[in-house]
Short mmCIF file of C-alpha atoms in Angstrom, two decimals:
data_model
loop_
_atom_site.label_atom_id
_atom_site.label_comp_id
_atom_site.label_asym_id
_atom_site.label_seq_id
_atom_site.Cartn_x
_atom_site.Cartn_y
_atom_site.Cartn_z
CA MET E 1 -21.31 36.54 14.03
CA ALA E 2 -20.43 33.01 15.07
CA MET E 3 -17.02 32.38 16.57
CA ALA E 4 -14.69 29.98 14.83
CA THR E 5 -15.03 26.58 16.45
CA ASN E 6 -11.24 26.35 16.81
CA GLU E 7 -11.51 29.03 19.47
CA ASN E 8 -13.54 26.59 21.55
CA LEU E 9 -10.96 23.82 21.32
CA PRO E 10 -8.06 23.69 23.81
CA PRO E 11 -4.64 24.63 22.35
CA ASN E 12 -3.22 21.16 23.00
CA VAL E 13 -6.12 19.53 21.13
CA ILE E 14 -5.67 21.88 18.16
CA LYS E 15 -1.96 21.10 18.11
CA GLN E 16 -2.60 17.34 18.22
CA LEU E 17 -5.26 17.55 15.50
CA ALA E 18 -2.94 19.60 13.30
CA LYS E 19 -0.29 16.92 13.69
CA GLU E 20 -2.73 14.09 12.93
CA LEU E 21 -4.28 15.83 9.92
CA LYS E 22 -0.89 16.60 8.43
CA ASN E 23 0.06 12.94 8.83
CA LEU E 24 -3.21 11.77 7.25
CA ASP E 25 -2.65 14.09 4.29
CA GLU E 26 0.95 13.01 3.72
CA SER E 27 0.31 9.30 4.35
CA PRO E 28 -3.40 8.57 3.84
CA PRO E 29 -4.93 5.22 4.88
CA GLU E 30 -5.83 2.87 2.05
CA GLY E 31 -8.96 4.04 0.24
CA ILE E 32 -9.41 7.15 2.40
CA GLN E 33 -8.80 10.80 1.60
CA VAL E 34 -9.23 13.43 4.30
CA GLY E 35 -10.31 17.05 3.87
CA VAL E 36 -10.51 19.79 6.48
CA ASN E 37 -11.46 23.42 6.88
CA ASP E 38 -8.41 24.85 8.66
CA ASP E 39 -10.61 27.41 10.44
CA ASP E 40 -12.72 24.67 11.98
CA PHE E 41 -10.99 21.46 13.05
CA SER E 42 -14.18 20.26 14.76
CA ILE E 43 -15.49 18.92 11.42
CA ILE E 44 -13.32 16.40 9.62
CA TYR E 45 -14.43 15.25 6.16
CA ALA E 46 -13.28 12.08 4.42
CA ASP E 47 -13.95 10.36 1.10
CA ILE E 48 -14.02 6.58 1.46
CA GLU E 49 -13.59 4.32 -1.56
CA GLY E 50 -15.91 1.33 -1.60
CA PRO E 51 -13.75 -1.75 -0.86
CA ALA E 52 -13.21 -4.20 -3.73
CA GLY E 53 -15.36 -7.32 -3.56
CA THR E 54 -18.21 -5.55 -1.76
CA PRO E 55 -21.47 -4.06 -3.11
CA TYR E 56 -19.86 -0.67 -2.49
CA GLU E 57 -17.01 -1.25 -4.94
CA ASN E 58 -16.34 1.64 -7.37
CA GLY E 59 -18.29 4.03 -5.15
CA VAL E 60 -16.89 7.04 -3.29
CA PHE E 61 -18.66 7.81 -0.01
CA ARG E 62 -18.24 11.16 1.70
CA MET E 63 -18.51 11.19 5.49
CA LYS E 64 -17.80 13.60 8.32
CA LEU E 65 -16.61 13.31 11.91
CA LEU E 66 -17.93 15.90 14.36
CA LEU E 67 -15.59 16.61 17.27
CA SER E 68 -17.11 17.97 20.46
CA HIS E 69 -15.44 20.55 22.74
CA ASP E 70 -14.25 17.77 25.09
CA PHE E 71 -12.61 15.67 22.37
CA PRO E 72 -10.66 13.38 22.70
CA HIS E 73 -12.24 12.49 26.05
CA SER E 74 -15.53 11.93 24.26
CA PRO E 75 -15.70 10.20 20.85
CA PRO E 76 -16.45 12.01 17.60
CA LYS E 77 -19.82 11.46 15.96
CA GLY E 78 -19.70 9.94 12.50
CA TYR E 79 -22.12 10.54 9.63
CA PHE E 80 -22.21 9.46 5.99
CA LEU E 81 -23.16 12.38 3.74
CA THR E 82 -23.45 10.09 0.72
CA ARG E 83 -26.56 7.91 0.70
CA ILE E 84 -25.73 4.27 1.38
CA PHE E 85 -27.68 1.03 1.91
CA HIS E 86 -25.96 -0.52 4.94
CA PRO E 87 -27.25 -2.17 8.13
CA ASN E 88 -25.18 0.00 10.49
CA ILE E 89 -25.79 3.38 8.83
CA ALA E 90 -29.10 5.12 9.49
CA SER E 91 -31.22 7.06 7.01
CA ASN E 92 -29.79 10.32 8.43
CA GLY E 93 -26.28 8.98 7.82
CA GLU E 94 -25.45 8.23 11.46
CA ILE E 95 -22.77 5.54 11.82
CA CYS E 96 -23.23 2.96 14.54
CA VAL E 97 -20.00 1.26 15.56
CA ASN E 98 -18.68 0.58 19.05
CA THR E 99 -15.41 2.38 18.38
CA LEU E 100 -17.45 5.60 18.34
CA LYS E 101 -19.54 4.51 21.31
CA LYS E 102 -18.68 2.41 24.36
CA ASP E 103 -15.29 1.20 23.08
CA TRP E 104 -13.94 4.71 22.60
CA ASN E 105 -10.52 5.46 24.06
CA PRO E 106 -8.96 8.96 24.06
CA SER E 107 -5.75 7.47 22.67
CA LEU E 108 -7.50 6.33 19.48
CA GLY E 109 -6.53 8.62 16.63
CA LEU E 110 -8.51 9.80 13.61
CA ARG E 111 -6.66 7.30 11.42
CA HIS E 112 -7.98 4.41 13.51
CA VAL E 113 -11.54 5.76 13.45
CA LEU E 114 -11.58 6.21 9.67
CA THR E 115 -10.09 2.75 9.10
CA VAL E 116 -12.76 1.16 11.32
CA VAL E 117 -15.51 2.93 9.35
CA ARG E 118 -14.13 1.63 6.04
CA CYS E 119 -13.89 -1.89 7.53
CA LEU E 120 -17.60 -1.62 8.34
CA LEU E 121 -18.27 -1.56 4.58
CA ILE E 122 -16.44 -4.89 4.31
CA GLU E 123 -18.06 -6.54 7.32
CA PRO E 124 -21.49 -5.17 8.32
CA PHE E 125 -23.15 -6.24 11.56
CA PRO E 126 -26.83 -6.89 10.82
CA GLU E 127 -27.55 -8.04 14.39
CA SER E 128 -27.55 -4.43 15.62
CA ALA E 129 -28.89 -2.63 12.58
CA LEU E 130 -29.88 1.01 12.39
CA ASN E 131 -31.29 0.26 8.95
CA GLU E 132 -33.56 -2.67 9.82
CA GLN E 133 -34.45 -3.39 6.21
CA ALA E 134 -30.79 -3.76 5.23
CA GLY E 135 -30.00 -5.84 8.31
CA LYS E 136 -32.92 -8.22 7.75
CA MET E 137 -32.12 -8.55 4.06
CA LEU E 138 -28.44 -9.27 4.73
CA LEU E 139 -29.35 -12.08 7.14
CA GLU E 140 -32.06 -13.64 4.97
CA ASN E 141 -30.99 -13.02 1.36
CA TYR E 142 -27.48 -11.69 0.78
CA GLU E 143 -27.90 -11.44 -3.01
CA GLU E 144 -30.93 -9.20 -2.61
CA TYR E 145 -29.08 -7.09 -0.05
CA ALA E 146 -26.08 -6.78 -2.36
CA ARG E 147 -28.34 -5.80 -5.27
CA HIS E 148 -29.91 -2.99 -3.23
CA ALA E 149 -26.50 -1.81 -2.02
CA ARG E 150 -25.13 -1.79 -5.58
CA ILE E 151 -28.13 0.27 -6.77
CA TYR E 152 -27.51 2.86 -4.05
CA THR E 153 -23.80 2.88 -4.85
CA GLY E 154 -24.41 3.39 -8.57
CA ILE E 155 -26.87 6.23 -8.03
CA HIS E 156 -25.39 8.12 -5.10
CA ALA E 157 -21.72 7.19 -4.61
CA LYS E 158 -20.29 8.80 -7.71
CA PRO E 159 -16.74 10.23 -7.41
CA LYS E 160 -16.65 13.60 -5.68
CA PRO E 161 -14.51 16.62 -6.56
CA LYS E 162 -11.22 15.85 -4.87
CA PHE E 163 -10.09 17.73 -1.79
CA LYS E 164 -7.35 20.26 -2.48
CA SER E 165 -4.03 18.45 -2.20
CA GLY E 166 -1.60 19.95 0.26
CA ALA E 167 -4.11 22.29 1.90
CA ILE E 168 -3.99 20.39 5.17
CA SER E 169 -0.21 20.32 5.37
CA GLU E 170 0.19 24.00 4.63
CA SER E 171 -2.58 25.19 6.93
CA THR E 172 -1.50 23.03 9.85
CA THR E 173 2.11 24.10 9.43
CA ALA E 174 1.04 27.73 9.57
CA LEU E 175 -1.05 27.01 12.65
CA ASN E 176 1.99 25.80 14.57
CA VAL E 177 4.23 28.80 13.77
CA ASP E 178 5.45 30.49 16.97
CA GLN E 179 3.12 28.32 19.03
CA LYS E 180 4.58 27.18 22.32
CA SER E 181 4.96 23.44 22.63
CA VAL E 182 2.27 21.76 24.67
CA ALA E 183 2.92 18.31 26.04
CA VAL E 184 0.40 16.03 24.39
CA GLY E 185 0.32 12.26 24.46
CA ALA E 186 0.76 10.79 21.02
CA ALA E 187 -2.36 9.18 19.64
CA VAL E 188 -1.20 5.59 19.57
CA PRO E 189 -3.83 3.43 17.91
CA VAL E 190 -5.20 0.87 20.34
CA GLN E 191 -6.49 -2.23 18.64
CA SER E 192 -10.08 -2.98 19.53
CA PRO E 193 -12.37 -5.49 17.82
CA LEU E 194 -14.52 -4.02 15.11
CA ALA E 195 -18.04 -4.22 16.39
CA PRO E 196 -21.35 -2.43 15.84
CA CYS E 197 -22.85 -0.34 18.58
CA THR E 198 -24.99 -2.40 20.93
CA THR E 199 -27.91 0.01 21.07
CA ALA E 200 -29.73 1.11 17.94
CA SER E 201 -30.62 4.79 18.01
CA LYS E 202 -34.03 6.10 17.10
CA GLY E 203 -34.86 7.29 13.65
CA GLY E 204 -33.39 4.44 11.63
CA ASN E 205 -34.38 3.68 8.08
CA SER E 206 -38.01 2.80 7.51
CA GLN E 207 -38.67 -0.78 6.47
CA ASP E 208 -40.40 0.22 3.25
CA GLN E 209 -37.69 2.51 1.96
CA PRO E 210 -37.41 2.24 -1.84
CA ALA E 211 -34.13 1.26 -3.46
CA ALA E 212 -33.76 4.54 -5.32
CA VAL E 213 -34.26 7.61 -3.15
CA GLY E 214 -33.08 11.19 -3.34
CA PRO E 215 -29.47 11.80 -2.40
CA MET E 216 -28.57 13.19 0.98
CA HIS E 217 -27.73 16.87 0.87
CA GLU E 218 -24.02 17.35 0.78
CA THR E 219 -24.36 21.09 1.19
CA GLY E 220 -21.09 22.85 1.72
CA VAL E 221 -19.09 19.71 1.13
CA SER E 222 -17.87 19.57 -2.43
CA GLY E 223 -17.48 23.30 -2.88
CA SER E 224 -16.40 24.53 0.52
CA VAL E 225 -15.26 21.59 2.62
CA VAL E 226 -11.68 22.58 2.12
CA ALA E 227 -11.81 26.31 2.59
CA PRO E 228 -8.21 27.21 3.34
CA THR E 229 -7.15 30.76 3.94
CA ALA E 230 -5.38 32.72 1.22
CA SER E 231 -2.00 31.81 2.73
CA THR E 232 -2.67 28.14 2.14
CA LEU E 233 -3.59 28.55 -1.50
CA LYS E 234 -0.23 29.85 -2.73
CA LYS E 235 3.02 28.20 -1.88
CA ASP E 236 5.16 31.17 -2.91
CA VAL E 237 3.85 33.38 -0.13
CA GLY E 238 5.54 36.77 0.06
CA LEU E 239 6.92 38.33 3.23
CA ALA E 240 3.84 40.48 3.69
CA LYS E 241 1.57 37.44 3.76
CA VAL E 242 3.83 35.65 6.21
CA GLN E 243 3.57 38.62 8.54
CA ALA E 244 -0.19 38.68 8.08
CA ASP E 245 -0.33 34.99 8.96
CA LYS E 246 1.62 35.60 12.16
CA LYS E 247 -0.82 38.35 13.14
CA LYS E 248 -3.70 35.97 12.52
CA ILE E 249 -2.04 33.25 14.59
CA ASP E 250 -1.28 35.73 17.40
CA ALA E 251 -4.97 36.69 17.40
CA ARG E 252 -5.93 33.02 17.58
CA LYS E 253 -3.51 32.51 20.49
CA LYS E 254 -5.09 35.41 22.35
CA SER E 255 -8.56 33.97 21.80
CA LEU E 256 -7.35 30.59 23.05
CA LYS E 257 -5.93 32.18 26.23
CA ARG E 258 -9.40 33.51 27.02
CA LEU E 259 -10.69 29.96 27.42
#
């Protein structure tokens, strides 16, 4: 039986993530909605609305950020789960942007990362393309590029079932009950220029990829992305459930102490 990933994250990182996720849920960035499994903070899901005036307009693109055990010292890895025709997003969904590569700073918060990814839909960087076909097309014939991108958007980027509202706030509040305060530096967004990553990774889109291809698998996303515990599903939790929650949190604290 696999251990919950939260047990592999330091207590101060869990506390900081809980704070950030609660803030993102209560005050979401423009065009971005965040979802999370409160048992596994190492995978952050987000639905990004295609910005107006771009070929991605009217589309909803689901993506995920994967946080490693040494986050925030190392950057999260970003992937689009919804198929998209974009120079800086590979066929496997990998996102190539310097904020997630050499320009990463531990003080950058999740809000900054998600905003940068949405900005990439407004201003692609074809010079360092992971999808060479899209990059070449954008440089040589924007209308053709936009047509391809609109086709992908129309086929694949249909609105997704919305994340459960309030699940983040309730689960992260429960997580912090009786938890000793840990001094953590606030994640103050540091402004860095939006730029693509300077090295294209292997396995980018093939040049002869057709405009209409099968959608990426979004397994476990729409149905179980937000998989809160029973205590997060009902706001009128009785005393017995509160006590059960505390036992669960105490068990999590013990597991964290073992690290």
